[in-house]
PDB file of C-alpha atoms in Angstrom:
ATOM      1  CA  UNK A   1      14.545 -15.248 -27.732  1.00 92.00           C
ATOM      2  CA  UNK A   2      15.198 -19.188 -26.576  1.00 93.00           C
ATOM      3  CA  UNK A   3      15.026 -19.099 -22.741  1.00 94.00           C
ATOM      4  CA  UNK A   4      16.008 -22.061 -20.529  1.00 98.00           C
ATOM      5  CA  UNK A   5      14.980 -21.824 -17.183  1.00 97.00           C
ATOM      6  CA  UNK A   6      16.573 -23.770 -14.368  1.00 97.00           C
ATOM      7  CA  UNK A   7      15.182 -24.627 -10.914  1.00 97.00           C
ATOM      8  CA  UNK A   8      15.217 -26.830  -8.039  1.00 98.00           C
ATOM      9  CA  UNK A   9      18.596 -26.382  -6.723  1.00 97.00           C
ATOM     10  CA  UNK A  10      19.633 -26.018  -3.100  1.00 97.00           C
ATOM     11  CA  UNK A  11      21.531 -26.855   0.059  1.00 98.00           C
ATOM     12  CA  UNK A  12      20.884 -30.356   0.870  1.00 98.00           C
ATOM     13  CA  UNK A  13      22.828 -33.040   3.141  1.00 98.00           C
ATOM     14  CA  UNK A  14      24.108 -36.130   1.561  1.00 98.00           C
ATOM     15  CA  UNK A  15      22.156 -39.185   1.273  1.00 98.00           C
ATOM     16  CA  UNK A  16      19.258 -36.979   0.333  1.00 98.00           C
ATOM     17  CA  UNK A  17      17.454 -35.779  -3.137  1.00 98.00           C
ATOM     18  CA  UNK A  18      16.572 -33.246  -5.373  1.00 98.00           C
ATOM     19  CA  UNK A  19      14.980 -32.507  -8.482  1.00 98.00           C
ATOM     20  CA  UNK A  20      15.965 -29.995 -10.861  1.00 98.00           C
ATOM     21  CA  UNK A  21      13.542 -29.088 -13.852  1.00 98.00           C
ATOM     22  CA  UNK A  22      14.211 -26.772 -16.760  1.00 98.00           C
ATOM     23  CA  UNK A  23      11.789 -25.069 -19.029  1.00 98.00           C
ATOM     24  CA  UNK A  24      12.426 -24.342 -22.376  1.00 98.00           C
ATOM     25  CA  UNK A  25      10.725 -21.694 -24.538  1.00 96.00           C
ATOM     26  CA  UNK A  26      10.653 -20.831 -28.076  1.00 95.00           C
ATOM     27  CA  UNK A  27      12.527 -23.897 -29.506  1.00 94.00           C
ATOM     28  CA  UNK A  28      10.501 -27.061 -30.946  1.00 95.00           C
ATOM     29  CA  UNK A  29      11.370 -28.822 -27.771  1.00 97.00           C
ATOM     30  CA  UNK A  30      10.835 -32.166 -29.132  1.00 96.00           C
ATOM     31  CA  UNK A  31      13.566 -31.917 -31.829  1.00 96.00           C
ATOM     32  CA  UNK A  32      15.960 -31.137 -29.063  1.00 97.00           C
ATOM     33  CA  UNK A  33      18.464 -33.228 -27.450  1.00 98.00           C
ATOM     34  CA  UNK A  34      18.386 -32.276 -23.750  1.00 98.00           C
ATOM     35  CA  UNK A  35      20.897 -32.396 -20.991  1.00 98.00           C
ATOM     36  CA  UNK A  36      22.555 -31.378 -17.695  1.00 98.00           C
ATOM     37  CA  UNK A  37      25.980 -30.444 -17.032  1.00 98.00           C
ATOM     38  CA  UNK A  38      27.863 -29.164 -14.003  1.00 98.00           C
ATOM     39  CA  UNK A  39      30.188 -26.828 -13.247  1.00 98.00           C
ATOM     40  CA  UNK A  40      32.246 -27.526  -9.725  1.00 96.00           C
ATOM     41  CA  UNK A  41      34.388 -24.007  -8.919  1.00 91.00           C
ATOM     42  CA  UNK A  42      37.685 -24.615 -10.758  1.00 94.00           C
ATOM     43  CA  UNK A  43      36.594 -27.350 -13.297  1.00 96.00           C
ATOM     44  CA  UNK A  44      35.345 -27.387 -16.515  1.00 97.00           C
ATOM     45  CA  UNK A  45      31.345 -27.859 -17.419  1.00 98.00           C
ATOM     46  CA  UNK A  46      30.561 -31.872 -17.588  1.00 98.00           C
ATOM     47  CA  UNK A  47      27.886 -33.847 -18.737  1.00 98.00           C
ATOM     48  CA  UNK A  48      26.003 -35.672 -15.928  1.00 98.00           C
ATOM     49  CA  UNK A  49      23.164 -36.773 -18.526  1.00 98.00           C
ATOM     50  CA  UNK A  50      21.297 -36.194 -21.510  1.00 98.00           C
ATOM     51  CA  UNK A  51      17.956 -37.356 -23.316  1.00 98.00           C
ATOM     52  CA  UNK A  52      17.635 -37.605 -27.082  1.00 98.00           C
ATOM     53  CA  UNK A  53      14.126 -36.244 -28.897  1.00 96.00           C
ATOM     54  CA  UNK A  54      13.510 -40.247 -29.156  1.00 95.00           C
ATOM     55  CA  UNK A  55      13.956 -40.570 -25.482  1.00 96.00           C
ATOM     56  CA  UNK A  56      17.210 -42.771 -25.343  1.00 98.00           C
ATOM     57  CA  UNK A  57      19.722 -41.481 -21.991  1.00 98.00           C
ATOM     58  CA  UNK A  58      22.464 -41.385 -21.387  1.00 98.00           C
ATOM     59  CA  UNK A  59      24.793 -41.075 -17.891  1.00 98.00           C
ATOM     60  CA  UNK A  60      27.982 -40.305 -16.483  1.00 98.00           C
ATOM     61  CA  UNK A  61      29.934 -42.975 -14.861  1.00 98.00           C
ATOM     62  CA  UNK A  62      29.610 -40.911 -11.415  1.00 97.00           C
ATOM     63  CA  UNK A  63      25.485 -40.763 -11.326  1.00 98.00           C
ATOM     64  CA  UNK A  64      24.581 -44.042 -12.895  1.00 98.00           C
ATOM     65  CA  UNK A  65      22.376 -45.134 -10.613  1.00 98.00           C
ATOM     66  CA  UNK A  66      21.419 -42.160  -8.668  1.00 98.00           C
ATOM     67  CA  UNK A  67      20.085 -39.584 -11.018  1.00 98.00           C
ATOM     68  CA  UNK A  68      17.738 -40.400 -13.352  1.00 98.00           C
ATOM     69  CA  UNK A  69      16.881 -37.346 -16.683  1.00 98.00           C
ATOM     70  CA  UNK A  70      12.988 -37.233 -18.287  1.00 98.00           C
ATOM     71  CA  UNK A  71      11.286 -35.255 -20.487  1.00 98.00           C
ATOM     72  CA  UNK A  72       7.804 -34.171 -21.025  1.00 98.00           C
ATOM     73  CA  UNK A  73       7.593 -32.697 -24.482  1.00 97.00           C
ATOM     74  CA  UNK A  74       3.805 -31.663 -23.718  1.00 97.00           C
ATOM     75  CA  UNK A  75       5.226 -29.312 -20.984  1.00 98.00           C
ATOM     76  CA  UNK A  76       8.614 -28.564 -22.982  1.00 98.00           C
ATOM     77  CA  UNK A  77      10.816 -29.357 -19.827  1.00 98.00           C
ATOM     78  CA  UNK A  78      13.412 -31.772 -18.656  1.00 98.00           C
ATOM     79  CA  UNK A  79      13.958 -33.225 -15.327  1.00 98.00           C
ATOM     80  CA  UNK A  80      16.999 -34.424 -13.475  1.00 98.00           C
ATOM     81  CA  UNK A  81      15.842 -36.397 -10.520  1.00 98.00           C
ATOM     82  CA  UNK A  82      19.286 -36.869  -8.146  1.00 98.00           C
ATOM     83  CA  UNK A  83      18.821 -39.388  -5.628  1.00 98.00           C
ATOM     84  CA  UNK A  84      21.196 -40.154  -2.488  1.00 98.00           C
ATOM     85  CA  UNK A  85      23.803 -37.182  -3.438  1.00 98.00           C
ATOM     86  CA  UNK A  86      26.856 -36.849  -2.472  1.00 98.00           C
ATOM     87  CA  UNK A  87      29.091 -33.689  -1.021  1.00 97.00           C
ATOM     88  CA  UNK A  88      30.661 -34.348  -4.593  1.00 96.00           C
ATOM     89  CA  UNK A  89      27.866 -33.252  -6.888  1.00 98.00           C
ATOM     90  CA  UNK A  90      28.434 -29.923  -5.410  1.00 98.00           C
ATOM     91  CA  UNK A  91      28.101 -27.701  -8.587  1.00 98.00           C
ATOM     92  CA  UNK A  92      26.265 -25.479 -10.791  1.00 98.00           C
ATOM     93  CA  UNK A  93      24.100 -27.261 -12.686  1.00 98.00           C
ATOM     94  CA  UNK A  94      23.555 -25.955 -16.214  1.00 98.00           C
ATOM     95  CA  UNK A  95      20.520 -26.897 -19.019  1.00 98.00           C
ATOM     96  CA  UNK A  96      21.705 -27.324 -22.258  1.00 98.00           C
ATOM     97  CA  UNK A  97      19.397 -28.198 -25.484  1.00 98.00           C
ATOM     98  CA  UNK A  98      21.216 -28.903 -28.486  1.00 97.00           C
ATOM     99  CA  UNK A  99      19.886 -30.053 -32.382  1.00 96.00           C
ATOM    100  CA  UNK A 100      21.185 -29.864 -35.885  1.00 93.00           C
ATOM    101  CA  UNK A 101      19.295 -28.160 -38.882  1.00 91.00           C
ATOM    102  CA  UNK A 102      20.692 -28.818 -42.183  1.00 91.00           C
ATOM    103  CA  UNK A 103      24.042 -28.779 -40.913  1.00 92.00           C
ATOM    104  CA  UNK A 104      23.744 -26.110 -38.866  1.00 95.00           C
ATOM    105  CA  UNK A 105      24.332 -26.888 -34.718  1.00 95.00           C
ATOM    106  CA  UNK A 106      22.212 -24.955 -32.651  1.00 96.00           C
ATOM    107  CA  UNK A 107      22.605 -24.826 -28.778  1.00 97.00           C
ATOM    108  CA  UNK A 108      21.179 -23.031 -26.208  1.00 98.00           C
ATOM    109  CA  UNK A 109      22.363 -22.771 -22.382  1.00 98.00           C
ATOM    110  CA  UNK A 110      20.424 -21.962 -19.096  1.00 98.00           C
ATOM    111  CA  UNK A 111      21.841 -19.536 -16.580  1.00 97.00           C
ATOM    112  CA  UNK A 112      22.360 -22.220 -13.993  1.00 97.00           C
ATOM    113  CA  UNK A 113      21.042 -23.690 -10.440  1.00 97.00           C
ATOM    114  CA  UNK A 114      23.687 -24.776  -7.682  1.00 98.00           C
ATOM    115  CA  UNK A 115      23.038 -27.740  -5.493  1.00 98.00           C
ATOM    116  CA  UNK A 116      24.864 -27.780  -2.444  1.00 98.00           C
ATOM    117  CA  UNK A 117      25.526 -30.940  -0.261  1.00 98.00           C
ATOM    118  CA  UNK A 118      26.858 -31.177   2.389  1.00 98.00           C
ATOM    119  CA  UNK A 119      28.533 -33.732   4.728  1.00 94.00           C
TER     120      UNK A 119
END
């Protein structure tokens, strides 16, 4: 069974940082696409980033800048480093890993971390 495993999250102020990491297990992690989205109560999931297999990133509009996504494929985990947050990125932060298979999509989903900041 695929298992992504979020952690890191918290209760932080704002100007400060946190890194969330999320370890995958029993998917070829380096054929996977792998992002972040979050969840703010009464809004739908978003992407904040994502980082092909080859490594390119990409960014929402609202964290270029402050967050930065990595991978190490050796340790089959992806990081989201968020730097000077805001009361704003107050969400649930989900792991997603996502690849095609001869035309099949497959996706997998974490359970979730919230990070908290406050004012």
């Amino acid at each position: 069974q695929v298992q992504l495993v979020e952690s890191g999250g918290g209760l932080v102020q704002a100007g400060e940082s946190l890194r969330l990491s999320c370890a995958a297990s029993r998917i070829t992690f380096k054929n996977y696409k792998m992002g972040w989205y979050q969840q703010a109560p009464g809004k739908q999931r978003e992407l904040v980033a994502d980082i092909s297999s080859g490594g390119n990133t990409n960014y929402a509009d609202s964290v270029k800048g402050r967050f930065t996504i990595s991978r190490d494929n050796a340790k089959n985990t992806v990081y989201l480093q968020m730097n000077s947050l805001k009361p704003e990125d107050t969400a649930v932060y989900y792991c997603n890993a996502d690849t095609w298979v001869g035309g099949t999509r497959w996706t997998y989903w974490g359970q979730g971390t919230q990070v908290t900041v406050s004012s």
